Amino acid sequence: MILDVAARRADLTPQRDALWWRGRWYTYAELNERADRAAAHLAELGVGKGDRVAIAANNHLGHLDLILATAKLGFVYTPLNVRLAQRELRELGAYLRPSAVLHDAENAAAAAATAEGAALAEGASGPALIDLAAWDESVTARGKAAPRLAPPRLSPEDPQMILLTGGTTGLPKGAMLPYRQVFYNAVNTVFSWGLTDADVAVQATPCYHAAVNVLTTPLYQLGGRTILQSRFDPAEYLRLVEELGVTILFLVPTMYAMLAADPSFAERDLSRVRWAISGGAACPEPVRRAFAGRGVRFRQGYGLTEAGVNCFSITLEQAEARPESVGKPLLHAEAAVRREDGTPCAPGEVGELTLRGPHVFSGYFERPEATADALRGGWLWTGDLAATDEDGFFTIRGRRKEMFISGGENVFPSEVESCLYDHPAVAECAVLGVEDERWGEVGLAVVVLRPGLAATPEELSRHMRERLARYKVPKHVELATELPKSGAGKILKTALRQRFEAEHGAKAAGGDA
């Protein structure tokens, strides 16, 4: 297996356009030169094999520099979710202990918080902080050959990336993605989705998510083209689709809804788009209908950080006949729906989705118990509920745990509840996800106050905003005199959801999350 994909691509197709960024195309040869310089620059800072190099930035060419440079030095690409609160980033810094943290101007404070956590954990001065403006100067070719390092001794099982994925305790876990996984995700995606080197896609979802492996890394290995959007803007996205000849769309449902609502949606030329795939959740039927009116056909995707991230394939004809189905496992992948005891479910029976294949991750960084819980009996237990039909097509039914997805971001109720319980007036609380027209799901917090103490919903929201990333703060905060409970004392969140839907309708009006 060739691990230094940047060097091989530069040899095979040096002058082919690879990545569009800030108004220009970078060729495969140029990106390889940048990766060589990136590796040399990090080596000068003392970064070596196995070290984590973090990046706190919106979508930026620096993300690709790091991904492509990993095989040249042996460090591990470790992007940070810049939407997290500084307290959360300090904890992640202590957990990941990066040797360097790159950042853009907007996220300098996030990088500093991460570095502070790493320094406290190691009792040292902490990682190097590198501004991406200075970084770009150091890795841009200046007319002389880029330095070449001696290749590190790497195997397909060495980690190339650590991508953060949620946990029920709140602090994200670092999923270790070896070179083997990134390669087989590309193989599965190219073969099973029918990608070609003529395909063009926009990377508009955050690079710090596993979404960077949906199309960007597969298209790079294939020799296709990717457009990097620094942050999602519907009007700009539609302009890029038209002007740069985009052939495949990948977004989460909230983003598709924003495209369909944009004034330019009806006017932009979408004729070169072969199909669109929705990730994170099923795209609402009205949104699919709006795109169908523009001649764009939809597929439903499913994936998770720990498995690739692409896990299923479905043809356009099958997708139109089964719009809620994710299809069947990719070429080099296996899937089964299982009961808690591990036995397979019958068609139509809902159980936990399990996956197996070379696209599955190697475990969580320094979390052996969590790794053992996820990887059991040779299978990855995803925590998602699914069912198959008589023809073997899979449909995702929900989440075994209470996590919900708001605007493409994972939210874990236990973390939000813990934050609420830090407020002195809160006696009991329950947090759950409810449907929302704009964001797919948003949080609902139902709070019982302590006798004799007072707090308004606005005060509780402010308390959470000071401690949590904005997307984790529930959109709806309600006060109650008591919470419904089972005979065993368990809070019945289903009853709370039903009451909310009865009072507000199945889907609340869209708004800021």
Short mmCIF file of C-alpha atoms in Angstrom, two decimals:
data_model
loop_
_atom_site.label_atom_id
_atom_site.label_comp_id
_atom_site.label_asym_id
_atom_site.label_seq_id
_atom_site.Cartn_x
_atom_site.Cartn_y
_atom_site.Cartn_z
CA MET A 1 0.00 0.00 0.00
CA ILE A 2 1.38 3.42 -0.98
CA LEU A 3 1.09 5.70 2.05
CA ASP A 4 2.54 8.91 0.59
CA VAL A 5 -0.37 9.55 -1.74
CA ALA A 6 0.71 13.15 -2.35
CA ALA A 7 4.03 12.06 -3.86
CA ARG A 8 2.45 9.35 -6.00
CA ARG A 9 -0.29 11.67 -7.29
CA ALA A 10 2.34 14.31 -8.11
CA ASP A 11 4.18 11.67 -10.14
CA LEU A 12 1.07 10.40 -11.95
CA THR A 13 -0.82 13.63 -12.64
CA PRO A 14 1.46 16.53 -11.67
CA GLN A 15 -0.26 19.29 -13.67
CA ARG A 16 -3.85 18.21 -13.06
CA ASP A 17 -5.93 20.56 -10.91
CA ALA A 18 -6.50 19.08 -7.47
CA LEU A 19 -7.80 21.70 -5.05
CA TRP A 20 -9.47 25.10 -5.45
CA TRP A 21 -8.79 27.54 -2.65
CA ARG A 22 -9.23 31.29 -2.46
CA GLY A 23 -9.76 31.89 -6.13
CA ARG A 24 -7.22 29.53 -7.71
CA TRP A 25 -6.55 25.90 -8.46
CA TYR A 26 -3.58 24.09 -6.92
CA THR A 27 -2.16 21.21 -8.93
CA TYR A 28 -1.17 17.83 -7.53
CA ALA A 29 2.47 18.82 -7.93
CA GLU A 30 1.96 22.04 -5.98
CA LEU A 31 0.16 20.28 -3.14
CA ASN A 32 2.94 17.71 -2.90
CA GLU A 33 5.53 20.50 -2.68
CA ARG A 34 3.52 22.15 0.07
CA ALA A 35 3.30 18.84 1.93
CA ASP A 36 7.07 18.34 1.66
CA ARG A 37 7.68 21.80 3.07
CA ALA A 38 5.10 21.26 5.79
CA ALA A 39 6.80 18.06 6.93
CA ALA A 40 10.22 19.72 6.93
CA HIS A 41 8.91 22.72 8.88
CA LEU A 42 7.33 20.50 11.52
CA ALA A 43 10.48 18.38 11.76
CA GLU A 44 12.46 21.53 12.55
CA LEU A 45 10.07 22.08 15.48
CA GLY A 46 10.85 18.62 16.81
CA VAL A 47 7.69 16.89 15.59
CA GLY A 48 8.20 13.21 14.85
CA LYS A 49 6.46 9.91 14.27
CA GLY A 50 3.36 9.43 16.40
CA ASP A 51 3.19 13.05 17.56
CA ARG A 52 -0.15 14.77 17.26
CA VAL A 53 -0.34 17.97 15.23
CA ALA A 54 -3.58 19.80 15.92
CA ILE A 55 -5.28 22.48 13.89
CA ALA A 56 -7.92 24.89 15.17
CA ALA A 57 -9.25 26.53 12.04
CA ASN A 58 -12.18 26.84 9.73
CA ASN A 59 -11.76 25.09 6.40
CA HIS A 60 -8.32 26.11 5.17
CA LEU A 61 -5.63 24.81 2.85
CA GLY A 62 -3.62 24.07 6.01
CA HIS A 63 -5.90 21.10 6.72
CA LEU A 64 -4.89 19.52 3.41
CA ASP A 65 -1.22 20.41 3.96
CA LEU A 66 -1.28 18.41 7.18
CA ILE A 67 -3.23 15.44 5.82
CA LEU A 68 -0.85 15.07 2.88
CA ALA A 69 2.27 15.60 5.02
CA THR A 70 1.44 12.88 7.55
CA ALA A 71 3.10 10.11 5.54
CA LYS A 72 6.22 12.22 5.01
CA LEU A 73 6.98 12.62 8.71
CA GLY A 74 4.77 10.15 10.56
CA PHE A 75 2.85 12.63 12.72
CA VAL A 76 -0.91 12.32 13.24
CA TYR A 77 -3.35 14.88 11.83
CA THR A 78 -5.58 15.94 14.74
CA PRO A 79 -8.15 18.62 13.85
CA LEU A 80 -10.11 20.38 16.59
CA ASN A 81 -13.77 21.32 16.61
CA VAL A 82 -13.51 25.11 16.73
CA ARG A 83 -17.09 25.39 17.97
CA LEU A 84 -16.19 23.94 21.36
CA ALA A 85 -15.91 26.15 24.41
CA GLN A 86 -12.44 27.03 25.71
CA ARG A 87 -12.95 24.83 28.77
CA GLU A 88 -13.64 21.88 26.48
CA LEU A 89 -10.58 22.66 24.35
CA ARG A 90 -8.33 22.82 27.42
CA GLU A 91 -9.54 19.35 28.40
CA LEU A 92 -8.90 18.10 24.87
CA GLY A 93 -5.41 19.61 24.95
CA ALA A 94 -4.67 17.65 28.11
CA TYR A 95 -6.05 14.49 26.50
CA LEU A 96 -4.40 14.73 23.07
CA ARG A 97 -1.17 16.53 24.10
CA PRO A 98 -0.34 17.85 20.61
CA SER A 99 3.22 18.84 19.72
CA ALA A 100 2.01 21.77 17.60
CA VAL A 101 -1.27 23.61 17.11
CA LEU A 102 -1.99 25.47 13.87
CA HIS A 103 -4.70 28.09 13.87
CA ASP A 104 -6.30 30.81 11.81
CA ALA A 105 -6.78 34.32 13.16
CA GLU A 106 -10.38 33.70 14.16
CA ASN A 107 -9.48 30.70 16.31
CA ALA A 108 -6.29 31.87 18.00
CA ALA A 109 -7.99 31.72 21.41
CA ALA A 110 -9.13 28.14 20.77
CA ALA A 111 -5.57 27.14 19.89
CA ALA A 112 -4.22 28.87 22.99
CA ALA A 113 -6.73 27.05 25.21
CA THR A 114 -5.71 23.71 23.67
CA ALA A 115 -2.03 24.51 24.17
CA GLU A 116 -2.71 25.50 27.77
CA GLY A 117 -4.34 22.16 28.48
CA ALA A 118 -1.46 20.27 26.87
CA ALA A 119 1.11 22.25 28.87
CA LEU A 120 -0.67 21.55 32.15
CA ALA A 121 -0.87 17.84 31.36
CA GLU A 122 2.80 17.53 30.46
CA GLY A 123 4.23 20.02 32.94
CA ALA A 124 6.14 21.69 30.12
CA SER A 125 5.98 24.82 28.03
CA GLY A 126 3.36 23.31 25.77
CA PRO A 127 3.06 22.87 22.00
CA ALA A 128 4.18 25.34 19.37
CA LEU A 129 1.43 27.70 18.23
CA ILE A 130 1.55 28.38 14.48
CA ASP A 131 -0.52 31.05 12.80
CA LEU A 132 -1.73 29.85 9.41
CA ALA A 133 -0.71 33.12 7.75
CA ALA A 134 2.91 32.42 8.76
CA TRP A 135 2.45 28.74 7.93
CA ASP A 136 1.38 29.58 4.41
CA GLU A 137 4.53 31.62 3.92
CA SER A 138 6.69 28.70 5.07
CA VAL A 139 5.09 26.04 2.84
CA THR A 140 4.56 28.05 -0.34
CA ALA A 141 7.08 27.21 -3.05
CA ARG A 142 9.57 30.04 -3.68
CA GLY A 143 11.39 28.85 -6.75
CA LYS A 144 13.65 26.27 -5.14
CA ALA A 145 13.10 22.59 -4.59
CA ALA A 146 11.10 21.61 -1.53
CA PRO A 147 13.13 19.76 1.12
CA ARG A 148 12.69 15.99 1.24
CA LEU A 149 12.90 14.06 4.49
CA ALA A 150 13.92 10.45 4.85
CA PRO A 151 10.66 8.46 4.73
CA PRO A 152 9.45 7.42 8.19
CA ARG A 153 8.93 3.76 8.91
CA LEU A 154 5.19 3.44 8.68
CA SER A 155 2.78 0.57 8.23
CA PRO A 156 -0.85 0.61 7.10
CA GLU A 157 -1.84 0.21 10.76
CA ASP A 158 -0.09 3.37 11.94
CA PRO A 159 -2.54 6.19 12.73
CA GLN A 160 -2.82 8.88 10.09
CA MET A 161 -5.62 10.84 11.75
CA ILE A 162 -7.23 11.24 15.14
CA LEU A 163 -10.72 12.58 14.61
CA LEU A 164 -12.85 13.60 17.56
CA THR A 165 -16.12 11.82 18.08
CA GLY A 166 -18.61 12.29 20.87
CA GLY A 167 -18.96 10.35 24.07
CA THR A 168 -21.72 10.04 26.63
CA THR A 169 -19.44 11.55 29.27
CA GLY A 170 -19.17 14.77 27.28
CA LEU A 171 -15.46 14.96 26.38
CA PRO A 172 -15.02 13.72 22.81
CA LYS A 173 -12.95 10.61 22.19
CA GLY A 174 -10.17 10.54 19.62
CA ALA A 175 -10.92 7.91 16.99
CA MET A 176 -7.65 6.62 15.53
CA LEU A 177 -7.85 6.25 11.77
CA PRO A 178 -4.93 4.26 10.37
CA TYR A 179 -3.67 4.67 6.81
CA ARG A 180 -5.41 1.40 6.04
CA GLN A 181 -8.79 2.85 6.94
CA VAL A 182 -8.42 6.04 4.92
CA PHE A 183 -7.31 3.98 1.91
CA TYR A 184 -10.17 1.48 2.07
CA ASN A 185 -12.70 4.24 2.61
CA ALA A 186 -11.42 5.73 -0.65
CA VAL A 187 -11.56 2.36 -2.41
CA ASN A 188 -15.08 1.68 -1.15
CA THR A 189 -16.30 5.14 -2.10
CA VAL A 190 -14.79 5.16 -5.59
CA PHE A 191 -15.96 1.66 -6.51
CA SER A 192 -19.35 1.64 -4.82
CA TRP A 193 -20.43 5.22 -5.52
CA GLY A 194 -19.06 5.25 -9.07
CA LEU A 195 -16.69 8.19 -8.74
CA THR A 196 -14.37 9.11 -11.63
CA ASP A 197 -11.37 11.40 -11.96
CA ALA A 198 -13.67 13.86 -13.75
CA ASP A 199 -15.74 14.40 -10.60
CA VAL A 200 -15.68 17.71 -8.75
CA ALA A 201 -17.01 18.27 -5.22
CA VAL A 202 -17.15 21.12 -2.71
CA GLN A 203 -15.77 20.54 0.78
CA ALA A 204 -18.18 22.84 2.65
CA THR A 205 -18.74 20.73 5.75
CA PRO A 206 -16.00 21.28 8.38
CA CYS A 207 -12.65 19.60 7.75
CA TYR A 208 -12.42 18.90 11.47
CA HIS A 209 -15.24 16.39 11.03
CA ALA A 210 -15.00 12.95 9.48
CA ALA A 211 -16.75 14.60 6.51
CA VAL A 212 -13.28 15.37 5.11
CA ASN A 213 -13.19 11.66 4.24
CA VAL A 214 -16.56 11.60 2.49
CA LEU A 215 -15.28 12.95 -0.83
CA THR A 216 -12.08 14.99 -0.35
CA THR A 217 -9.64 12.17 0.47
CA PRO A 218 -11.26 9.66 -1.93
CA LEU A 219 -11.18 12.17 -4.80
CA TYR A 220 -7.56 12.99 -4.03
CA GLN A 221 -6.55 9.35 -4.30
CA LEU A 222 -8.58 9.03 -7.50
CA GLY A 223 -7.19 12.18 -9.12
CA GLY A 224 -10.40 14.22 -9.03
CA ARG A 225 -10.92 17.82 -7.96
CA THR A 226 -12.11 19.38 -4.71
CA ILE A 227 -13.23 22.92 -3.97
CA LEU A 228 -12.53 24.09 -0.43
CA GLN A 229 -15.07 26.54 0.98
CA SER A 230 -13.78 28.24 4.13
CA ARG A 231 -17.24 28.19 5.66
CA PHE A 232 -20.61 27.27 4.25
CA ASP A 233 -22.39 30.13 2.52
CA PRO A 234 -25.40 29.05 0.42
CA ALA A 235 -25.12 31.73 -2.27
CA GLU A 236 -21.37 31.22 -2.68
CA TYR A 237 -21.80 27.44 -2.71
CA LEU A 238 -24.34 27.65 -5.54
CA ARG A 239 -22.04 30.00 -7.46
CA LEU A 240 -19.15 27.55 -7.09
CA VAL A 241 -21.33 24.68 -8.28
CA GLU A 242 -22.18 26.58 -11.44
CA GLU A 243 -18.85 28.25 -12.23
CA LEU A 244 -16.50 25.36 -11.35
CA GLY A 245 -18.57 22.51 -12.75
CA VAL A 246 -19.38 20.60 -9.59
CA THR A 247 -20.65 17.08 -10.28
CA ILE A 248 -21.41 15.68 -6.79
CA LEU A 249 -22.95 17.38 -3.76
CA PHE A 250 -22.43 16.32 -0.16
CA LEU A 251 -24.02 18.26 2.69
CA VAL A 252 -26.09 17.66 5.81
CA PRO A 253 -29.87 18.23 5.56
CA THR A 254 -29.74 21.67 7.19
CA MET A 255 -27.34 22.88 4.50
CA TYR A 256 -29.48 21.49 1.67
CA ALA A 257 -32.49 23.30 3.12
CA MET A 258 -30.49 26.54 3.18
CA LEU A 259 -29.52 26.05 -0.47
CA ALA A 260 -33.12 25.45 -1.48
CA ALA A 261 -34.18 28.61 0.36
CA ASP A 262 -31.49 30.81 -1.17
CA PRO A 263 -32.79 33.36 -3.75
CA SER A 264 -30.24 32.19 -6.33
CA PHE A 265 -31.26 28.52 -6.12
CA ALA A 266 -33.73 28.74 -8.98
CA GLU A 267 -31.28 30.54 -11.25
CA ARG A 268 -27.99 28.70 -10.88
CA ASP A 269 -26.96 26.11 -13.47
CA LEU A 270 -26.95 22.71 -11.74
CA SER A 271 -26.92 20.66 -14.93
CA ARG A 272 -23.50 19.09 -14.31
CA VAL A 273 -24.49 17.70 -10.89
CA ARG A 274 -24.75 13.93 -11.23
CA TRP A 275 -26.31 13.39 -7.79
CA ALA A 276 -26.44 14.66 -4.22
CA ILE A 277 -25.90 12.66 -1.05
CA SER A 278 -27.22 13.63 2.35
CA GLY A 279 -25.24 12.83 5.49
CA GLY A 280 -26.03 12.96 9.19
CA ALA A 281 -29.76 12.32 8.76
CA ALA A 282 -32.36 11.77 6.09
CA CYS A 283 -33.03 14.84 4.00
CA PRO A 284 -36.63 16.07 4.42
CA GLU A 285 -38.93 15.23 1.53
CA PRO A 286 -39.74 18.89 0.71
CA VAL A 287 -36.03 19.59 0.29
CA ARG A 288 -35.56 16.53 -1.92
CA ARG A 289 -38.53 17.69 -3.97
CA ALA A 290 -37.01 21.15 -4.42
CA PHE A 291 -33.79 19.64 -5.76
CA ALA A 292 -35.71 17.23 -7.96
CA GLY A 293 -37.36 20.27 -9.50
CA ARG A 294 -33.87 21.44 -10.47
CA GLY A 295 -32.97 18.02 -11.88
CA VAL A 296 -30.78 16.90 -8.96
CA ARG A 297 -31.28 13.33 -7.75
CA PHE A 298 -30.71 12.34 -4.13
CA ARG A 299 -29.10 9.46 -2.28
CA GLN A 300 -29.20 8.93 1.46
CA GLY A 301 -25.80 8.33 3.08
CA TYR A 302 -24.73 6.83 6.36
CA GLY A 303 -21.40 6.79 8.06
CA LEU A 304 -19.57 7.43 11.28
CA THR A 305 -16.06 8.50 12.15
CA GLU A 306 -15.14 5.02 13.31
CA ALA A 307 -16.01 3.38 9.99
CA GLY A 308 -14.63 5.25 7.15
CA VAL A 309 -16.93 7.40 6.96
CA ASN A 310 -18.87 5.98 4.01
CA CYS A 311 -20.54 2.66 4.82
CA PHE A 312 -23.39 2.04 2.36
CA SER A 313 -24.21 2.47 -1.29
CA ILE A 314 -27.47 2.78 -3.16
CA THR A 315 -28.17 3.46 -6.82
CA LEU A 316 -30.22 6.46 -7.83
CA GLU A 317 -33.06 4.22 -8.99
CA GLN A 318 -33.03 2.31 -5.70
CA ALA A 319 -32.86 5.56 -3.73
CA GLU A 320 -35.92 6.95 -5.48
CA ALA A 321 -37.84 3.75 -4.75
CA ARG A 322 -36.59 3.66 -1.12
CA PRO A 323 -35.88 7.30 -0.15
CA GLU A 324 -35.32 6.47 3.54
CA SER A 325 -32.89 3.60 2.90
CA VAL A 326 -29.11 3.93 2.95
CA GLY A 327 -28.79 0.89 0.70
CA LYS A 328 -26.41 -2.02 1.12
CA PRO A 329 -22.85 -2.25 2.46
CA LEU A 330 -20.02 -0.96 0.29
CA LEU A 331 -17.83 -3.32 -1.71
CA HIS A 332 -15.27 -4.09 1.04
CA ALA A 333 -17.67 -3.86 3.98
CA GLU A 334 -20.08 -6.01 5.93
CA ALA A 335 -23.08 -4.94 7.97
CA ALA A 336 -25.51 -6.73 10.25
CA VAL A 337 -28.35 -5.64 12.52
CA ARG A 338 -28.07 -7.40 15.89
CA ARG A 339 -29.92 -7.87 19.12
CA GLU A 340 -28.19 -7.07 22.41
CA ASP A 341 -27.00 -10.69 22.70
CA GLY A 342 -25.27 -10.45 19.32
CA THR A 343 -27.70 -12.60 17.36
CA PRO A 344 -28.83 -11.25 13.97
CA CYS A 345 -32.21 -9.54 13.72
CA ALA A 346 -34.84 -10.74 11.31
CA PRO A 347 -35.88 -8.48 8.42
CA GLY A 348 -38.02 -5.66 9.76
CA GLU A 349 -36.74 -6.09 13.31
CA VAL A 350 -34.94 -3.08 14.77
CA GLY A 351 -31.58 -3.68 16.39
CA GLU A 352 -28.10 -2.21 16.65
CA LEU A 353 -26.14 -1.73 13.45
CA THR A 354 -22.77 -3.50 13.44
CA LEU A 355 -20.06 -3.15 10.79
CA ARG A 356 -16.97 -5.09 9.81
CA GLY A 357 -14.23 -4.59 7.25
CA PRO A 358 -10.90 -2.88 6.54
CA HIS A 359 -12.65 0.51 6.70
CA VAL A 360 -13.16 0.21 10.49
CA PHE A 361 -10.95 2.22 12.83
CA SER A 362 -8.32 0.77 15.17
CA GLY A 363 -9.66 2.19 18.43
CA TYR A 364 -9.90 5.29 20.58
CA PHE A 365 -6.75 7.13 21.57
CA GLU A 366 -5.85 6.13 25.14
CA ARG A 367 -9.38 4.83 25.79
CA PRO A 368 -9.02 1.01 26.00
CA GLU A 369 -12.36 0.46 27.73
CA ALA A 370 -14.25 2.50 25.14
CA THR A 371 -12.39 0.64 22.38
CA ALA A 372 -13.31 -2.73 23.84
CA ASP A 373 -16.94 -1.66 24.11
CA ALA A 374 -17.09 -0.50 20.48
CA LEU A 375 -15.12 -3.38 18.92
CA ARG A 376 -16.70 -6.64 20.03
CA GLY A 377 -16.49 -10.02 18.40
CA GLY A 378 -14.71 -8.60 15.38
CA TRP A 379 -17.49 -6.09 14.71
CA LEU A 380 -17.93 -2.36 15.31
CA TRP A 381 -21.06 -1.74 17.36
CA THR A 382 -22.19 1.65 16.10
CA GLY A 383 -24.78 2.58 18.71
CA ASP A 384 -27.25 3.31 15.90
CA LEU A 385 -30.51 1.45 15.43
CA ALA A 386 -31.32 0.00 12.04
CA ALA A 387 -33.44 -2.55 10.25
CA THR A 388 -33.29 -4.43 6.96
CA ASP A 389 -36.07 -5.29 4.57
CA GLU A 390 -36.65 -8.59 2.79
CA ASP A 391 -34.32 -7.49 -0.03
CA GLY A 392 -31.42 -6.68 2.30
CA PHE A 393 -31.67 -2.88 2.15
CA PHE A 394 -30.75 -1.10 5.38
CA THR A 395 -32.67 1.78 6.98
CA ILE A 396 -31.40 3.75 9.99
CA ARG A 397 -34.10 3.94 12.67
CA GLY A 398 -32.51 6.09 15.33
CA ARG A 399 -29.80 6.08 17.96
CA ARG A 400 -29.38 3.55 20.69
CA LYS A 401 -28.06 6.24 22.95
CA GLU A 402 -29.71 9.58 23.38
CA MET A 403 -27.32 11.56 21.24
CA PHE A 404 -28.95 13.77 18.64
CA ILE A 405 -27.58 15.71 15.67
CA SER A 406 -28.23 19.44 15.39
CA GLY A 407 -27.11 21.07 12.16
CA GLY A 408 -24.60 18.26 11.58
CA GLU A 409 -23.12 18.44 15.11
CA ASN A 410 -23.45 15.66 17.67
CA VAL A 411 -25.08 16.69 20.96
CA PHE A 412 -25.04 14.48 24.04
CA PRO A 413 -27.84 15.21 26.52
CA SER A 414 -25.92 13.96 29.54
CA GLU A 415 -23.27 16.65 29.01
CA VAL A 416 -25.89 19.40 28.76
CA GLU A 417 -27.73 18.04 31.80
CA SER A 418 -24.50 18.07 33.76
CA CYS A 419 -24.03 21.72 32.88
CA LEU A 420 -27.58 22.53 33.98
CA TYR A 421 -27.08 20.75 37.27
CA ASP A 422 -24.20 23.15 37.97
CA HIS A 423 -26.77 25.92 38.28
CA PRO A 424 -27.73 26.32 41.95
CA ALA A 425 -31.46 26.64 41.22
CA VAL A 426 -31.79 23.39 39.22
CA ALA A 427 -33.23 20.41 41.07
CA GLU A 428 -33.95 18.10 38.14
CA CYS A 429 -33.62 18.36 34.40
CA ALA A 430 -33.94 16.36 31.23
CA VAL A 431 -32.46 17.19 27.81
CA LEU A 432 -33.53 15.54 24.58
CA GLY A 433 -33.60 16.21 20.88
CA VAL A 434 -36.75 17.41 19.15
CA GLU A 435 -37.36 17.97 15.46
CA ASP A 436 -36.64 21.33 13.90
CA GLU A 437 -37.32 22.45 10.34
CA ARG A 438 -33.99 24.22 9.92
CA TRP A 439 -31.52 22.27 12.02
CA GLY A 440 -32.99 18.77 11.81
CA GLU A 441 -32.96 18.45 15.57
CA VAL A 442 -32.45 20.90 18.42
CA GLY A 443 -32.29 20.52 22.15
CA LEU A 444 -35.22 20.70 24.54
CA ALA A 445 -34.39 21.17 28.22
CA VAL A 446 -37.12 20.66 30.79
CA VAL A 447 -36.10 21.92 34.23
CA VAL A 448 -37.53 21.59 37.72
CA LEU A 449 -36.28 24.28 40.11
CA ARG A 450 -35.35 23.86 43.74
CA PRO A 451 -38.00 25.01 46.22
CA GLY A 452 -37.52 28.63 47.15
CA LEU A 453 -35.08 29.36 44.32
CA ALA A 454 -35.83 31.13 41.05
CA ALA A 455 -34.39 31.12 37.53
CA THR A 456 -35.82 32.05 34.17
CA PRO A 457 -35.34 30.09 30.95
CA GLU A 458 -33.23 32.98 29.66
CA GLU A 459 -30.96 32.80 32.69
CA LEU A 460 -30.53 29.05 32.27
CA SER A 461 -29.71 29.50 28.59
CA ARG A 462 -27.12 32.14 29.45
CA HIS A 463 -25.61 29.79 32.06
CA MET A 464 -25.19 27.08 29.39
CA ARG A 465 -23.86 29.43 26.71
CA GLU A 466 -21.04 30.43 29.04
CA ARG A 467 -19.98 26.81 29.46
CA LEU A 468 -20.85 24.95 26.27
CA ALA A 469 -20.47 25.30 22.54
CA ARG A 470 -23.40 27.21 21.09
CA TYR A 471 -24.84 24.26 19.17
CA LYS A 472 -25.11 22.25 22.39
CA VAL A 473 -27.30 24.84 24.12
CA PRO A 474 -30.97 23.78 23.84
CA LYS A 475 -33.10 25.99 21.65
CA HIS A 476 -36.06 25.31 23.92
CA VAL A 477 -35.84 25.67 27.72
CA GLU A 478 -39.00 25.02 29.70
CA LEU A 479 -39.75 25.06 33.42
CA ALA A 480 -41.90 22.34 34.97
CA THR A 481 -43.13 21.44 38.45
CA GLU A 482 -42.13 17.80 37.97
CA LEU A 483 -40.77 15.37 35.39
CA PRO A 484 -42.65 12.23 34.33
CA LYS A 485 -40.98 9.09 35.65
CA SER A 486 -41.32 5.35 35.47
CA GLY A 487 -41.99 3.15 38.46
CA ALA A 488 -38.24 2.71 38.81
CA GLY A 489 -37.73 6.48 38.92
CA LYS A 490 -36.37 6.86 35.39
CA ILE A 491 -37.29 10.11 33.66
CA LEU A 492 -39.58 9.37 30.73
CA LYS A 493 -38.13 11.49 27.96
CA THR A 494 -40.52 10.02 25.43
CA ALA A 495 -43.40 11.54 27.38
CA LEU A 496 -41.65 14.91 27.39
CA ARG A 497 -41.15 14.75 23.63
CA GLN A 498 -44.79 13.81 23.04
CA ARG A 499 -45.97 16.68 25.22
CA PHE A 500 -43.71 19.14 23.39
CA GLU A 501 -44.92 17.98 19.98
CA ALA A 502 -48.54 18.21 21.09
CA GLU A 503 -48.01 21.80 22.23
CA HIS A 504 -45.73 23.03 19.44
CA GLY A 505 -46.31 20.69 16.52
CA ALA A 506 -44.08 17.89 15.26
CA LYS A 507 -41.51 20.39 13.95
CA ALA A 508 -40.73 23.70 15.54
CA ALA A 509 -40.17 26.70 13.33
CA GLY A 510 -36.59 27.03 12.15
CA GLY A 511 -34.33 29.60 13.73
CA ASP A 512 -30.89 30.08 15.21
CA ALA A 513 -29.42 27.08 16.96
#
